[in-house]
CSV table of C-alpha atoms in Angstrom, one decimal:
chain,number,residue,atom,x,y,z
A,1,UNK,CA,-19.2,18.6,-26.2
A,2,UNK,CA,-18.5,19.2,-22.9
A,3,UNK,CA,-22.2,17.4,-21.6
A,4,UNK,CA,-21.3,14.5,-23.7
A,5,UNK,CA,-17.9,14.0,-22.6
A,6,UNK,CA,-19.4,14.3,-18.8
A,7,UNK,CA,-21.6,11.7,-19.5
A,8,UNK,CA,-19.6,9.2,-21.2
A,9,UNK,CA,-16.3,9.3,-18.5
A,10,UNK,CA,-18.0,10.2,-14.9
A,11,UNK,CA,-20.1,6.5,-15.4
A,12,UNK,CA,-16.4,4.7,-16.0
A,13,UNK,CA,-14.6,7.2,-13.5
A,14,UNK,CA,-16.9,6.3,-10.2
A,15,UNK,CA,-17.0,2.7,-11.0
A,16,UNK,CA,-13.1,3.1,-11.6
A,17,UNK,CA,-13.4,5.4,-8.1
A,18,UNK,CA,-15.1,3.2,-5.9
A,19,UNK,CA,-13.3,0.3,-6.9
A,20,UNK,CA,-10.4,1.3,-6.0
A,21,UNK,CA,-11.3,2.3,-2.3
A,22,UNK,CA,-12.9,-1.0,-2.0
A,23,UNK,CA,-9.6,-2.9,-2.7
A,24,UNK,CA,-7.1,0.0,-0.8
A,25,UNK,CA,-8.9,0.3,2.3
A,26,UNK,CA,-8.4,-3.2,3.9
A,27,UNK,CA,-5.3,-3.3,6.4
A,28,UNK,CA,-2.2,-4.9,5.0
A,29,UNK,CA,1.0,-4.5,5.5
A,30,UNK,CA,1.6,-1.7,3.0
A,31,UNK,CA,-1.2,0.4,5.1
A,32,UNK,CA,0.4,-0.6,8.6
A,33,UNK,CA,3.7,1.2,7.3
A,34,UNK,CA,2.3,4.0,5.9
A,35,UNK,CA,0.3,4.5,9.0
A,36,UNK,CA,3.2,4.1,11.1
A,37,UNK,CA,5.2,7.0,9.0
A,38,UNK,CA,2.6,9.4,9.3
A,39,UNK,CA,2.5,8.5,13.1
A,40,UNK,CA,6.3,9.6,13.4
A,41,UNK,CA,5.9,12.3,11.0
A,42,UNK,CA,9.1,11.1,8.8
A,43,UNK,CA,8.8,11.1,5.0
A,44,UNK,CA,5.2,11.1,4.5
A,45,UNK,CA,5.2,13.1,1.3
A,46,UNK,CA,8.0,10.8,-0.2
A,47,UNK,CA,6.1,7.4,1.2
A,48,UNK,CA,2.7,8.4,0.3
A,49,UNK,CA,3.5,9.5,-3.4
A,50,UNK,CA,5.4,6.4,-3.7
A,51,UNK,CA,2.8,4.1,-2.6
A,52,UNK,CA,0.4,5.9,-4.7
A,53,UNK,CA,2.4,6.4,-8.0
A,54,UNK,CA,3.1,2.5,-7.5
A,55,UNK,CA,-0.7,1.7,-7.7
A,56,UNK,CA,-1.2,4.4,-10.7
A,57,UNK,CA,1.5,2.1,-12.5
A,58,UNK,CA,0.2,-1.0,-11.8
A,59,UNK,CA,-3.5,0.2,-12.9
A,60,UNK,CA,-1.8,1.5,-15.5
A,61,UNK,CA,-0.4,-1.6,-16.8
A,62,UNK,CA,-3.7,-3.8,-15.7
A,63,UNK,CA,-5.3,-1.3,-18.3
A,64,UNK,CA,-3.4,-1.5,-21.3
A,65,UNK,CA,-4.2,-5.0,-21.4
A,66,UNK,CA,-1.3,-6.7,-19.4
A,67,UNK,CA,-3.4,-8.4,-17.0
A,68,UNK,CA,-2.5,-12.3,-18.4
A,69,UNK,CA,1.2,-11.6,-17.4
A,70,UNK,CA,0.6,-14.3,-15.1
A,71,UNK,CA,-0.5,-17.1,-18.0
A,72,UNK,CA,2.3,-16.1,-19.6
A,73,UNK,CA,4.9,-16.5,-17.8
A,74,UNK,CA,3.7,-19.0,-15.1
A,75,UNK,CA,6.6,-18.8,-13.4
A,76,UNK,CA,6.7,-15.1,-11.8
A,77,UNK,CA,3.8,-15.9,-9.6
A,78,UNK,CA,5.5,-18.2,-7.4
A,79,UNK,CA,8.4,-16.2,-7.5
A,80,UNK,CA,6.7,-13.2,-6.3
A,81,UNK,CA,4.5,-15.4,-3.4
A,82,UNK,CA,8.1,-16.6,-2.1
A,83,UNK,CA,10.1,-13.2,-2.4
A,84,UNK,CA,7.0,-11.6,-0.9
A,85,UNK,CA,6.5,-14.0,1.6
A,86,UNK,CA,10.2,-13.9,2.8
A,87,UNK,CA,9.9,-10.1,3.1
A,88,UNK,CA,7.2,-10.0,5.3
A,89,UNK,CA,8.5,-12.2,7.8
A,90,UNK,CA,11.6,-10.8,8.1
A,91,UNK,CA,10.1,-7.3,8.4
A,92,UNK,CA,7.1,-8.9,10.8
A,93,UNK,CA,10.0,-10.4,13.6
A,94,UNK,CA,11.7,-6.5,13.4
A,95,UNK,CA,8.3,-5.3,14.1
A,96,UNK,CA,7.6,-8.1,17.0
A,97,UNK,CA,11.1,-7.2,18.5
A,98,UNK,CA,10.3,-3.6,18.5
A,99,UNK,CA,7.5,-4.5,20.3
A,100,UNK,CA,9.1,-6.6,23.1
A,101,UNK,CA,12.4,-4.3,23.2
A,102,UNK,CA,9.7,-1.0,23.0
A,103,UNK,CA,12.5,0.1,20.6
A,104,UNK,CA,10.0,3.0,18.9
A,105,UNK,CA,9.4,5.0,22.3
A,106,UNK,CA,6.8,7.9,22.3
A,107,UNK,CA,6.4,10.9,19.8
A,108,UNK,CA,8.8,13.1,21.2
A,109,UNK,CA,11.0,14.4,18.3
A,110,UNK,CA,13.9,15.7,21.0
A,111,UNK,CA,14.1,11.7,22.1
A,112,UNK,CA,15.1,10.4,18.6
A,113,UNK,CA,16.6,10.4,15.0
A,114,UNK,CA,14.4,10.6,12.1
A,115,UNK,CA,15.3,7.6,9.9
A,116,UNK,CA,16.6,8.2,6.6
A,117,UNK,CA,14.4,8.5,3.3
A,118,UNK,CA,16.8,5.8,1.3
A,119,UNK,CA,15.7,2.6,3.8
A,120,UNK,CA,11.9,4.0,4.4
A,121,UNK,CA,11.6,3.9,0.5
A,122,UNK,CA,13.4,0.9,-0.4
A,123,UNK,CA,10.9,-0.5,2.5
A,124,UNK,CA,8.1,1.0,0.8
A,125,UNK,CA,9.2,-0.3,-2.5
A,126,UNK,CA,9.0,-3.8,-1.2
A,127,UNK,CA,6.2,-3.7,0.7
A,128,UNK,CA,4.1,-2.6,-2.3
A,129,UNK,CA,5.9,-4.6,-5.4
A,130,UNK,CA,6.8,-8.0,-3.3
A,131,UNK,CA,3.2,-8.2,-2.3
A,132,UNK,CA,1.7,-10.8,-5.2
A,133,UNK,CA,-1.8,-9.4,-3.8
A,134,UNK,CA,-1.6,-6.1,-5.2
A,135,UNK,CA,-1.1,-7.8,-8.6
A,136,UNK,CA,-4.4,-9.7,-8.2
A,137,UNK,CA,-6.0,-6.4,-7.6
A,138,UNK,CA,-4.5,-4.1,-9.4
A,139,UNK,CA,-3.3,-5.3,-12.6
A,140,UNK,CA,-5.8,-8.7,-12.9
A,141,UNK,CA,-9.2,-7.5,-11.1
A,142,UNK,CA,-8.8,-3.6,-12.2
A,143,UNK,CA,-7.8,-4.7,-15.5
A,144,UNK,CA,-10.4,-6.7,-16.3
A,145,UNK,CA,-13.2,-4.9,-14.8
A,146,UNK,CA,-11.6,-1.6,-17.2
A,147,UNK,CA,-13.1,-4.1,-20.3
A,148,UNK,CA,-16.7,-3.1,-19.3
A,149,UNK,CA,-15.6,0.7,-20.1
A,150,UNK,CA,-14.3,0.1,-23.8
A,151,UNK,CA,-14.8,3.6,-24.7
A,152,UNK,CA,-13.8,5.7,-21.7
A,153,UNK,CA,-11.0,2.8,-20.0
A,154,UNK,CA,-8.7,6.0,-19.4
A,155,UNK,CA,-11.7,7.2,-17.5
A,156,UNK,CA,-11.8,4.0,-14.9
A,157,UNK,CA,-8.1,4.1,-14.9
A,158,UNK,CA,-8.3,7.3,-13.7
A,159,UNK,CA,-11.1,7.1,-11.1
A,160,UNK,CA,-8.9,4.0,-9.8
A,161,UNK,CA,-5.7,5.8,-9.4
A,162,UNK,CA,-7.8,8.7,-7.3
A,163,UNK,CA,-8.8,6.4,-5.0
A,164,UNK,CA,-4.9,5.4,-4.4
A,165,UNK,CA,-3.7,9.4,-4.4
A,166,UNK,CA,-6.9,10.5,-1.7
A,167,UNK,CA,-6.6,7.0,0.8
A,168,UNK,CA,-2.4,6.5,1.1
A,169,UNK,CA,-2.4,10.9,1.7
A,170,UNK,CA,-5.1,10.5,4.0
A,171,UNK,CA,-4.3,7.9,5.6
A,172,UNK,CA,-0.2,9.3,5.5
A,173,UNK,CA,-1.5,12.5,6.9
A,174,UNK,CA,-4.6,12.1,9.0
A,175,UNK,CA,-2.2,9.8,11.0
A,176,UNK,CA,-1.2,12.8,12.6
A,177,UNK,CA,-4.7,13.0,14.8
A,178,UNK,CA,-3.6,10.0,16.4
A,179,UNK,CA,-0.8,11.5,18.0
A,180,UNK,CA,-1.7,11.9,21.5
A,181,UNK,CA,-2.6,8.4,21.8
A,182,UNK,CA,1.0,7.5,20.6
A,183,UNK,CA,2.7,9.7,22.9
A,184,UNK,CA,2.7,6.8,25.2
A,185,UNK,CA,5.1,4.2,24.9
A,186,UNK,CA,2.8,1.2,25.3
A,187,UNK,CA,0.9,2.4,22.3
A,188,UNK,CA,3.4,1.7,20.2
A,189,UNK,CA,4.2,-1.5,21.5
A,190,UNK,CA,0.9,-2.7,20.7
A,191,UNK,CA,0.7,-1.2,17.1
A,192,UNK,CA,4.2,-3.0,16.2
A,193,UNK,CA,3.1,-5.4,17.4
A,194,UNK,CA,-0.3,-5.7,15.6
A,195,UNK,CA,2.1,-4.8,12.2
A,196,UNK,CA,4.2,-8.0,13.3
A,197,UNK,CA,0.6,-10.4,13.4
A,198,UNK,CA,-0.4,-8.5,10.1
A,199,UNK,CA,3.0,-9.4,8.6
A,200,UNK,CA,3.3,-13.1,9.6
A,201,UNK,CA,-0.3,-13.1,8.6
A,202,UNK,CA,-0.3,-12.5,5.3
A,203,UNK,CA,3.1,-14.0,4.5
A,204,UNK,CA,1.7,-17.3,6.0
A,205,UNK,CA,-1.1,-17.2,3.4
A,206,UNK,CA,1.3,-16.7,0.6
A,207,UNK,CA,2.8,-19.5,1.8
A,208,UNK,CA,0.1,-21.5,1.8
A,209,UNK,CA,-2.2,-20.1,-0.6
């Protein structure tokens, strides 16, 4: 029982697996803040479980046959492009006038406060559920690859949520070798403002896309 259940759900869960780190591992701006919390060593658990459980949700819902939310209800993609894309700017010029002002300093925990969990969440939160992209991906293209499993869809689910869990804790908590590079000041002025062109990026494509 145990052979046949092997062979049946490992072919849907590495499909599920890889797919998932195909579509996580490209920079955005939900990557470019978890990098940057790992960097400053604040929240990480908190930021990288809810970036995670996010993507397990959305899978979740892409899975169970939701993916033509969109036909439906023609209106919430719009909505979503706009809200996101309104988002991301503002967040991009903070990020740009960090940059300029060098407001995030080196990694010397005696030289600042850590910022609270509340406003690194609620950016987290919006980050991840204001981007229209991780729709696409999650709940449209996971979804409807997940119809090629019919008989072990938990299976992909599953593979694709692992990818999610292993990439946002690595990436959360691997930051942390980066550290002496972001001792310096200037480092971080040219990270924040790389996360600013990322920002106005993207948001400039929901605009326009």
């Amino acid at each position: 029982m145990t052979e046949l259940s092997t062979a049946v759900l490992l072919p849907a869960f590495l499909p599920g697996l890889f797919l998932g780190f195909s579509l996580i591992v490209a920079i955005g701006a939900q990557n470019a803040f978890v990098l940057r919390q790992g960097l400053r060593n604040e929240h990480v658990l908190a930021i990288c479980a809810t970036c995670a459980l996010s993507d397990a949700v959305l899978i979740l819902v892409g899975v169970s046959g939701f993916a033509s939310a969109g036909a439906r209800w023609p209106w919430l993609e719009p909505l979503m492009r706009y809200a996101g894309a309104a988002f991301l700017l503002v967040y991009g010029l903070r990020s740009a006038r960090s940059a300029w002002q060098g407001g995030s300093g080196g990694l010397n925990p005696a030289d600042r406060e850590p910022g609270g969990l509340l406003p690194a969440l609620l950016t987290c939160l919006a980050l991840t559920w204001l981007n229209p992209h991780v729709y696409l991906d999650t709940v449209v293209l996971v979804g409807s690859v997940s119809a090629r499993f019919a008989e072990a869809r938990g299976a992909f689910a599953l593979g694709a949520m692992t990818a999610s869990f292993l990439f946002f804790f690595a990436l959360g908590y691997g930051a942390r070798l980066l550290r002496p590079l972001f001792a310096w000041p200037a480092a971080w002025r040219v990270m924040d403002g790389g996360i600013a062109l990322v920002m106005w990026a993207i948001a400039v494509g929901l605009l326009i896309g």
